[in-house]
mmCIF file of C-alpha atoms and ligand atoms in Angstrom:
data_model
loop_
_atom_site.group_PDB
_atom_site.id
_atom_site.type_symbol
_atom_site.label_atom_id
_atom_site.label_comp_id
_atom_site.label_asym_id
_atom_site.label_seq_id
_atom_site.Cartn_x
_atom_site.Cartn_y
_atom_site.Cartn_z
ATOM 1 C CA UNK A 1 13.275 -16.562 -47.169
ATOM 2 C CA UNK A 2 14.811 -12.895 -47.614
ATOM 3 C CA UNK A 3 14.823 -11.730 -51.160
ATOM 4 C CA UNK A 4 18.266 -12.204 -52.484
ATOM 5 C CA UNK A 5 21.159 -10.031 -52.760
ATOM 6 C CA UNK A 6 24.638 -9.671 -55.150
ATOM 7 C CA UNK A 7 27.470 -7.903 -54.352
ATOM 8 C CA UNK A 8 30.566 -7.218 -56.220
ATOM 9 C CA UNK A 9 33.683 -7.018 -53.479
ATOM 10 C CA UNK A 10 35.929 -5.105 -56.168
ATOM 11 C CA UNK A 11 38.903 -5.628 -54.130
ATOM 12 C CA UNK A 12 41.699 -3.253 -54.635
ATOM 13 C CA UNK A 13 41.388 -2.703 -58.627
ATOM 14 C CA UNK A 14 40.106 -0.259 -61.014
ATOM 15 C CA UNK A 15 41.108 2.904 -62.162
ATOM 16 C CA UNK A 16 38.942 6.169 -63.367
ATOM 17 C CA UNK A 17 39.215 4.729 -66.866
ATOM 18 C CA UNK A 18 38.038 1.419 -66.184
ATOM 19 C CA UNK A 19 35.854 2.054 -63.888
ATOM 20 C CA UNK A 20 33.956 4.001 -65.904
ATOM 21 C CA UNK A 21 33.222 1.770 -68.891
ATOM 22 C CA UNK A 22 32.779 -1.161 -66.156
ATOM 23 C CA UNK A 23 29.707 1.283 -64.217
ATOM 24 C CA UNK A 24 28.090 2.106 -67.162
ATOM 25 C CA UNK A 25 27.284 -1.244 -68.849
ATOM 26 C CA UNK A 26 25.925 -2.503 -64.955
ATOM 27 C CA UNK A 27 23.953 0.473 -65.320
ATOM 28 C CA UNK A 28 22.873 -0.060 -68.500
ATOM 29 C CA UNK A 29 21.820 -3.334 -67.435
ATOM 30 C CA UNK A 30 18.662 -2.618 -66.209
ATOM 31 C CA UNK A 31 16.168 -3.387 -63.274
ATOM 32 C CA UNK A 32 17.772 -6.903 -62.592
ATOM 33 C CA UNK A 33 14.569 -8.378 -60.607
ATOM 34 C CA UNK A 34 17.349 -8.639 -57.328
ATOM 35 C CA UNK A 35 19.031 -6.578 -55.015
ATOM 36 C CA UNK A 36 22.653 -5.815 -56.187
ATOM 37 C CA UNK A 37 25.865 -3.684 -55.061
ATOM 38 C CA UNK A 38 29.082 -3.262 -55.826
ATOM 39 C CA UNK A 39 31.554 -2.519 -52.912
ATOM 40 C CA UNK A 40 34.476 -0.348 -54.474
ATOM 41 C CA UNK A 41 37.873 1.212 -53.358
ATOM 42 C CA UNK A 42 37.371 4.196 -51.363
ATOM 43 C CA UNK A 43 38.829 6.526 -53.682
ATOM 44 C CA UNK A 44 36.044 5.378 -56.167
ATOM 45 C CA UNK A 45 32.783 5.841 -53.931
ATOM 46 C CA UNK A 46 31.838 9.196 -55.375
ATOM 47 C CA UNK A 47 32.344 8.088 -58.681
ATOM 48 C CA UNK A 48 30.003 4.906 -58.798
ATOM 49 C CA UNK A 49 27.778 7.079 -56.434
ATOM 50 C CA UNK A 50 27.513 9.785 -59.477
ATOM 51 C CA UNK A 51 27.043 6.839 -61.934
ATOM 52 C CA UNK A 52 24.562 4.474 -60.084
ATOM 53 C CA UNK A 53 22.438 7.513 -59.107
ATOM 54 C CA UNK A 54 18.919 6.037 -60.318
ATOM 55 C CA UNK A 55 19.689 2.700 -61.074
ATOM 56 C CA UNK A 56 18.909 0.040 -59.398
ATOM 57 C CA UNK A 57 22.688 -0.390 -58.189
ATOM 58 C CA UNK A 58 23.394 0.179 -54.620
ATOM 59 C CA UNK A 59 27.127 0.715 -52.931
ATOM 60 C CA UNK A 60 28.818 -0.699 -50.636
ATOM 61 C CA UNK A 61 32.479 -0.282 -49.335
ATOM 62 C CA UNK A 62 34.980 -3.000 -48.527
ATOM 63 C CA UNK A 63 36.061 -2.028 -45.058
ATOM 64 C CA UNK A 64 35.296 0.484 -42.083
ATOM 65 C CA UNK A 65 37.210 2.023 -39.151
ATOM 66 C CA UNK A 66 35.799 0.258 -36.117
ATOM 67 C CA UNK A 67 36.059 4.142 -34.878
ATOM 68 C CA UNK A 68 33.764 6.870 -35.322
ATOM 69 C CA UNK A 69 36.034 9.855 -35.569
ATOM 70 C CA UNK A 70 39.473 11.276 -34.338
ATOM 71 C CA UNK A 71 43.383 10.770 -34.776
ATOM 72 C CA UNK A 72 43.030 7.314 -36.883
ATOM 73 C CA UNK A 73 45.453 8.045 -39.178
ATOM 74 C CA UNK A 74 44.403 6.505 -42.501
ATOM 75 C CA UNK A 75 41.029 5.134 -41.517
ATOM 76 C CA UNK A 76 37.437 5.956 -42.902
ATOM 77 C CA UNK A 77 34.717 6.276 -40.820
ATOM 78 C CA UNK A 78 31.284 4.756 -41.470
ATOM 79 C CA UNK A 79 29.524 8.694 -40.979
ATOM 80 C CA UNK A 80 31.954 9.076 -44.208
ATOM 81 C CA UNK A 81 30.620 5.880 -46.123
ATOM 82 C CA UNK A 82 27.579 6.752 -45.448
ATOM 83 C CA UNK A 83 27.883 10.454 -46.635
ATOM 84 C CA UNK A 84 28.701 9.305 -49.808
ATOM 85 C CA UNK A 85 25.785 7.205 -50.221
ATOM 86 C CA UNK A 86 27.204 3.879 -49.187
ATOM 87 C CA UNK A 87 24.284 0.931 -48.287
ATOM 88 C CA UNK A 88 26.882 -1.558 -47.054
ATOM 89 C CA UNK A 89 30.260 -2.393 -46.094
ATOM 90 C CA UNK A 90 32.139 -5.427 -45.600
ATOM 91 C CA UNK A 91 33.898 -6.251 -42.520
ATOM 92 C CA UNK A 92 35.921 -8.836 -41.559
ATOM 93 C CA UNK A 93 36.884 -10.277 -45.276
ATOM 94 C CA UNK A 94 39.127 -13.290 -45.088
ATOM 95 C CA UNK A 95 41.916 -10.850 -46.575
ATOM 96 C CA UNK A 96 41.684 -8.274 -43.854
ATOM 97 C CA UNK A 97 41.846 -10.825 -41.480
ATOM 98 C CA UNK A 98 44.834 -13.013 -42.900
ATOM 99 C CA UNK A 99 47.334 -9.984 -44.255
ATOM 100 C CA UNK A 100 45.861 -6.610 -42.122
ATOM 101 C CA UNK A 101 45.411 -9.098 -38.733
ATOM 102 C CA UNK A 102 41.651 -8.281 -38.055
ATOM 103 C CA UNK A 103 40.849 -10.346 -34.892
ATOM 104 C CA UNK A 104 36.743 -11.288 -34.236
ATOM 105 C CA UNK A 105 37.183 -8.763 -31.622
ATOM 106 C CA UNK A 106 37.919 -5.888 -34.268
ATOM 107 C CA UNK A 107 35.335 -6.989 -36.796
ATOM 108 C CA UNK A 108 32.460 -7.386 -34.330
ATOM 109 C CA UNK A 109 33.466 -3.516 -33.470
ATOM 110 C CA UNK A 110 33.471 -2.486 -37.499
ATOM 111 C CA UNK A 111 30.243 -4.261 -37.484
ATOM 112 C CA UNK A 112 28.617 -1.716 -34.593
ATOM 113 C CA UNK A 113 30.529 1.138 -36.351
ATOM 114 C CA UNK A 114 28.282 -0.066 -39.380
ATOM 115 C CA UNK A 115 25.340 -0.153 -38.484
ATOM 116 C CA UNK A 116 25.535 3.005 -35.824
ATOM 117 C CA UNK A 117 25.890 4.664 -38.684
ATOM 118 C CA UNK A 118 23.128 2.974 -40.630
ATOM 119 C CA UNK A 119 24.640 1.202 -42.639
ATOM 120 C CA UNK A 120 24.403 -2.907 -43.376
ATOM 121 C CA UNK A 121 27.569 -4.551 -42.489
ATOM 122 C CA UNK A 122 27.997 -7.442 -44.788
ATOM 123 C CA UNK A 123 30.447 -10.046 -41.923
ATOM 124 C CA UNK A 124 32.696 -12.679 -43.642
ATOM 125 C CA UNK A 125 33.122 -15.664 -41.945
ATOM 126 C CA UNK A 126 35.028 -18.551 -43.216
ATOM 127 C CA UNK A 127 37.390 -21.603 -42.533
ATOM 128 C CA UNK A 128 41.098 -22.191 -44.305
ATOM 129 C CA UNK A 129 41.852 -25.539 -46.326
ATOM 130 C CA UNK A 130 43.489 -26.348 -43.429
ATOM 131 C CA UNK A 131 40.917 -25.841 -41.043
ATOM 132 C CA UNK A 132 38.703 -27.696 -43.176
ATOM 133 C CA UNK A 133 40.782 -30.351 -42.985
ATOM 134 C CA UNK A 134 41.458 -31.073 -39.706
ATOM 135 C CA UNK A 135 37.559 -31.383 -39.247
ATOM 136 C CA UNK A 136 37.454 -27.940 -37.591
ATOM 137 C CA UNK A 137 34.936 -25.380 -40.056
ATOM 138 C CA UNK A 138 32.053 -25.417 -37.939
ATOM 139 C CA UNK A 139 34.165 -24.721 -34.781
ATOM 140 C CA UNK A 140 36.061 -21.689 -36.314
ATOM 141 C CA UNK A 141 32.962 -20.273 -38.144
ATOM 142 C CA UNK A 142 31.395 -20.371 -34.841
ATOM 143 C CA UNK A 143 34.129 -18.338 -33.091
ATOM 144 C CA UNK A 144 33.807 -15.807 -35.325
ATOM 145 C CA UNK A 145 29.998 -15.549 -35.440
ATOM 146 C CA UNK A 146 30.227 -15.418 -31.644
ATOM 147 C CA UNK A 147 32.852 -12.651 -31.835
ATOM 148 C CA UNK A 148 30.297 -10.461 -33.682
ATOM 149 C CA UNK A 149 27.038 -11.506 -31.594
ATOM 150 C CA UNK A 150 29.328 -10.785 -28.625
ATOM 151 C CA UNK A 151 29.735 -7.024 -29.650
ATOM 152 C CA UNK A 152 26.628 -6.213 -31.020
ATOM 153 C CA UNK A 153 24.120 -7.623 -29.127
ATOM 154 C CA UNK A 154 21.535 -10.691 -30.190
ATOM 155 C CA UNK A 155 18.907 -8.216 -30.684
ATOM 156 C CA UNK A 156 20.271 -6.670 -33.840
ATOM 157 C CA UNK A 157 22.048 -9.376 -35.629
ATOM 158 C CA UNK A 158 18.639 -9.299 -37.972
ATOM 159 C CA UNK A 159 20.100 -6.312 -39.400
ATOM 160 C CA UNK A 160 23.124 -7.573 -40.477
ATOM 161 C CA UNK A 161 24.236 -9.389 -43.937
ATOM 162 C CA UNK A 162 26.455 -12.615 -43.119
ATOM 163 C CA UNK A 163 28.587 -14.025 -45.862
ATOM 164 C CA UNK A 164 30.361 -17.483 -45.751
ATOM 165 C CA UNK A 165 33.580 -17.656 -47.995
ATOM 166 C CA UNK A 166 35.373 -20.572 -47.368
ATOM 167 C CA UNK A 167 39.371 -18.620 -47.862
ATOM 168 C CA UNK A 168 40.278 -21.793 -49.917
ATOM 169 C CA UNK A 169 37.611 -21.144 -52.518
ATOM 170 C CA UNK A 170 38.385 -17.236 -52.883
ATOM 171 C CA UNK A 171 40.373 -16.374 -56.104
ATOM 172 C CA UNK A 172 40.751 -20.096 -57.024
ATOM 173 C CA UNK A 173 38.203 -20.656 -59.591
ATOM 174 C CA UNK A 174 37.278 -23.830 -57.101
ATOM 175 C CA UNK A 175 34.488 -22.844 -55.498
ATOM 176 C CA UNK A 176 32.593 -25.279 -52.490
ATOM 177 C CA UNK A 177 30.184 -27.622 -53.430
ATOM 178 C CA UNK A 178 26.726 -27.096 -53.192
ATOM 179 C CA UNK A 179 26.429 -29.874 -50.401
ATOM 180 C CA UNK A 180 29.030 -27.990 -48.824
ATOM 181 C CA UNK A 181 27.555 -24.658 -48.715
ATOM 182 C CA UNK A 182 24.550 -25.516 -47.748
ATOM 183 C CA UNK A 183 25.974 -27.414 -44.765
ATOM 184 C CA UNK A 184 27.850 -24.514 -43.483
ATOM 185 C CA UNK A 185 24.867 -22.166 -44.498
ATOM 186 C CA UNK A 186 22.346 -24.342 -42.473
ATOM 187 C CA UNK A 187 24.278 -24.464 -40.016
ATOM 188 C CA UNK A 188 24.612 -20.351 -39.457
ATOM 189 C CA UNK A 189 20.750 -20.199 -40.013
ATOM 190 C CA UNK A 190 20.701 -23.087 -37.146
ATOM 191 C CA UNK A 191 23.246 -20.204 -35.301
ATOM 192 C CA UNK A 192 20.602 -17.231 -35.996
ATOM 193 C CA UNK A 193 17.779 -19.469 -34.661
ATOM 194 C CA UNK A 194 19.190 -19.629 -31.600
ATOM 195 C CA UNK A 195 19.661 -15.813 -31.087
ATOM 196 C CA UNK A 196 17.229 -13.411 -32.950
ATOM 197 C CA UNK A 197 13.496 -13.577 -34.031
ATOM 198 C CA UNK A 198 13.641 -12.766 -37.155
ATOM 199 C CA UNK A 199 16.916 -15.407 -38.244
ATOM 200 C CA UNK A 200 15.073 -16.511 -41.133
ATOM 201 C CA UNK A 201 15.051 -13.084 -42.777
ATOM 202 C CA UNK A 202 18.481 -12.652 -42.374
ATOM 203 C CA UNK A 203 20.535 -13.019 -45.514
ATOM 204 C CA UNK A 204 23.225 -15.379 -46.164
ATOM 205 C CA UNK A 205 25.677 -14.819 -48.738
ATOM 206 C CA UNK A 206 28.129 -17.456 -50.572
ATOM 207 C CA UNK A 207 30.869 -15.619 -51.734
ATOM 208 C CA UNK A 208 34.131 -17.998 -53.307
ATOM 209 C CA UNK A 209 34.458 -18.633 -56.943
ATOM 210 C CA UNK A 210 30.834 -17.480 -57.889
ATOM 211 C CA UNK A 211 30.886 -17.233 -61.678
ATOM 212 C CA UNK A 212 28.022 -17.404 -64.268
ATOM 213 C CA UNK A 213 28.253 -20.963 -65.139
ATOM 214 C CA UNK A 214 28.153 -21.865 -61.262
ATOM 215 C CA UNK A 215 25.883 -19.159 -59.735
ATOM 216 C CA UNK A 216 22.504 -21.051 -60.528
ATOM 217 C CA UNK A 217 23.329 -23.770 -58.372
ATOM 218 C CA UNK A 218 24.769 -21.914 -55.768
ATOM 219 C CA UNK A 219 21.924 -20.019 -55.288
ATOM 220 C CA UNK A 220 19.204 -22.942 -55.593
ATOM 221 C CA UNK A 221 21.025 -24.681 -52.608
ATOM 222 C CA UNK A 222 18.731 -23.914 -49.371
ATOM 223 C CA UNK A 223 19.851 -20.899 -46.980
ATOM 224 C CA UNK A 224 22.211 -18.982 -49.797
ATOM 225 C CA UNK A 225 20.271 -15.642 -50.218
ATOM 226 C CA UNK A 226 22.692 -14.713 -52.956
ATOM 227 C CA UNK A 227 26.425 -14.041 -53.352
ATOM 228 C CA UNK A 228 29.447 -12.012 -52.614
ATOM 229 C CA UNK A 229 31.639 -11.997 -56.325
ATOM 230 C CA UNK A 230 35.299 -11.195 -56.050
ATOM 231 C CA UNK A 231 37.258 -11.546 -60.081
ATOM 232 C CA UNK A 232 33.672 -11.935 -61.690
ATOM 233 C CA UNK A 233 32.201 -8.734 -60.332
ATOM 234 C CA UNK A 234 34.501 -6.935 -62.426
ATOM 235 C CA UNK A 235 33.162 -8.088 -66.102
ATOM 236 C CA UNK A 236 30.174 -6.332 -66.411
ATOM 237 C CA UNK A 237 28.354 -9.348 -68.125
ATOM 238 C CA UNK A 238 29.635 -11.904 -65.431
ATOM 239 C CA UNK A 239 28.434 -10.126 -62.817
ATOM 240 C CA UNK A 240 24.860 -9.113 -64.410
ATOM 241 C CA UNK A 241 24.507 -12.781 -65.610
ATOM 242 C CA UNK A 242 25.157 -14.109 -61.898
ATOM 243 C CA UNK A 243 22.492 -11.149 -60.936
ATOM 244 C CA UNK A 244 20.447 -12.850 -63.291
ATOM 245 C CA UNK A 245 20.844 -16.068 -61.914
ATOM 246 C CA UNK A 246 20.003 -14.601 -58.496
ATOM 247 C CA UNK A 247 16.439 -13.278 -60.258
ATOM 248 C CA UNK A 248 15.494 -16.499 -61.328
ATOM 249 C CA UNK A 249 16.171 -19.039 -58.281
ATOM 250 C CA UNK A 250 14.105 -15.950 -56.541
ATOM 251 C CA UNK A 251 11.177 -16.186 -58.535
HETATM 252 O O1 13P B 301 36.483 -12.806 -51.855
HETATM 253 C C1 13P B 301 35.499 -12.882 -52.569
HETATM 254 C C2 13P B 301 34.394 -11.911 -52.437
HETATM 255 O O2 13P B 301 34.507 -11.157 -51.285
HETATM 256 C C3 13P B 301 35.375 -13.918 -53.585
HETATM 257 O O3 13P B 301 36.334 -13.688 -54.555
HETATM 258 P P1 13P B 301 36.282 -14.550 -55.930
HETATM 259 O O4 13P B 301 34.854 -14.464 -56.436
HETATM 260 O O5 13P B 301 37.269 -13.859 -56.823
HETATM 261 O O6 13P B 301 36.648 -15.953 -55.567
#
């Protein structure tokens, strides 16, 4: 089982002001027994670089340019994320994909811009409602692991992050059931099994809803290795309670 991870997807809020205060009560928080990261704006990255230095805290960014450098107007490169001490960035977010029309193609690509630069690409995957519906999540979750296996290459998909956020649970305050996640989580460890050695030590993140009063049985269902926290990642003491909650269904 990998040791589990948090990370807070900040999405696009904040502000110097808020920021602040919000950074230094997750530093102030402590050795939380559990990897954690938050994954803030780009504008922000040197500032919760300056105020994570030494904690326990690592960073993360929300996006990358599947490019490495050049006339991209707009675009940051991974080299750059990772000059200013990023560990992560997620690519291919259900919002990204839905209102910035991110195909598998393109996020497989972000993914090898990742991790060419060393950093850990933490891939969404994830059905609609409607998707759902019609019987169809394992299918489309499938395409879109396939899209990113297809571009990087079996051999390396043990150093990726995956995350499964079912779109219909994101922002809703309704997040899946635990038989659900675990279905759709055993069924990408099923995925890695087939591909790369090391499939078990891959983490898999549920990220949808995750809040403090629902984080402890998230993470106790079998294959989540922790979560990916939109709204609660932003309250200092949501976010270190569901780090908490990690710690515990680690030890
Ligand atoms: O999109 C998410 C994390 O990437 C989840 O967002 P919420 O936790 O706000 O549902």
């Amino acid at each position: 089982m990998p040791n589990k991870l948090v990370a807070g997807n900040w999405k696009m809020h904040g502000s110097l002001a808020a920021n602040a205060a919000l950074l230094g009560e997750l530093a102030s928080g402590g050795d939380l027994g559990v990897a954690c990261a938050v994954c803030v704006p780009y504008p922000y990255l040197g500032q919760a670089r300056d105020r994570l230095d030494g904690t326990a805290i690592a960073l993360g960014a929300q996006d990358v340019s599947e490019f490495g450098e050049g006339a991209y107007t707009g675009e940051v490169s991974a080299g750059m994320l990772a000059e200013f001490g990023c560990r992560y960035a997620i690519v291919g977010h259900s919002e990204r994909r839905a209102l910035f029309a991110e195909d598998d193609a393109t996020v497989g690509r972000k993914a090898a811009a990742a991790l060419a630069a060393r950093l850990v690409p933490i891939v969404c995957v994830g059905e609609t409602l409607a998707e759902r519906e019609s019987g169809e999540t394992m299918a489309v979750i499938r395409r879109q692991l396939d899209a990113v296996a297809g571009v990087l290459g079996d051999e390396v998909l043990g150093s990726v992050v995956f995350a499964y956020e079912p779109v219909w649970a994101i922002g809703t305050g309704r997040s899946a059931s635990a038989g659900q996640v675990g279905e759709v989580h055993g069924e990408i460890r099923g995925w890695l099994r087939e591909r790369c050695a090391v499939a078990d030590l891959v983490p898999i993140l549920y990220g949808g809803s995750v809040k403090p009063g629902n984080a402890a049985e998230l993470f106790a269902v079998e294959n989540v290795d922790g979560g990916l926290i939109g709204g609660a990642s932003l309250v200092a003491n949501d976010f270190l309670a569901i780090c908490r909650a990690a710690a515990n269904a680690q030890s």
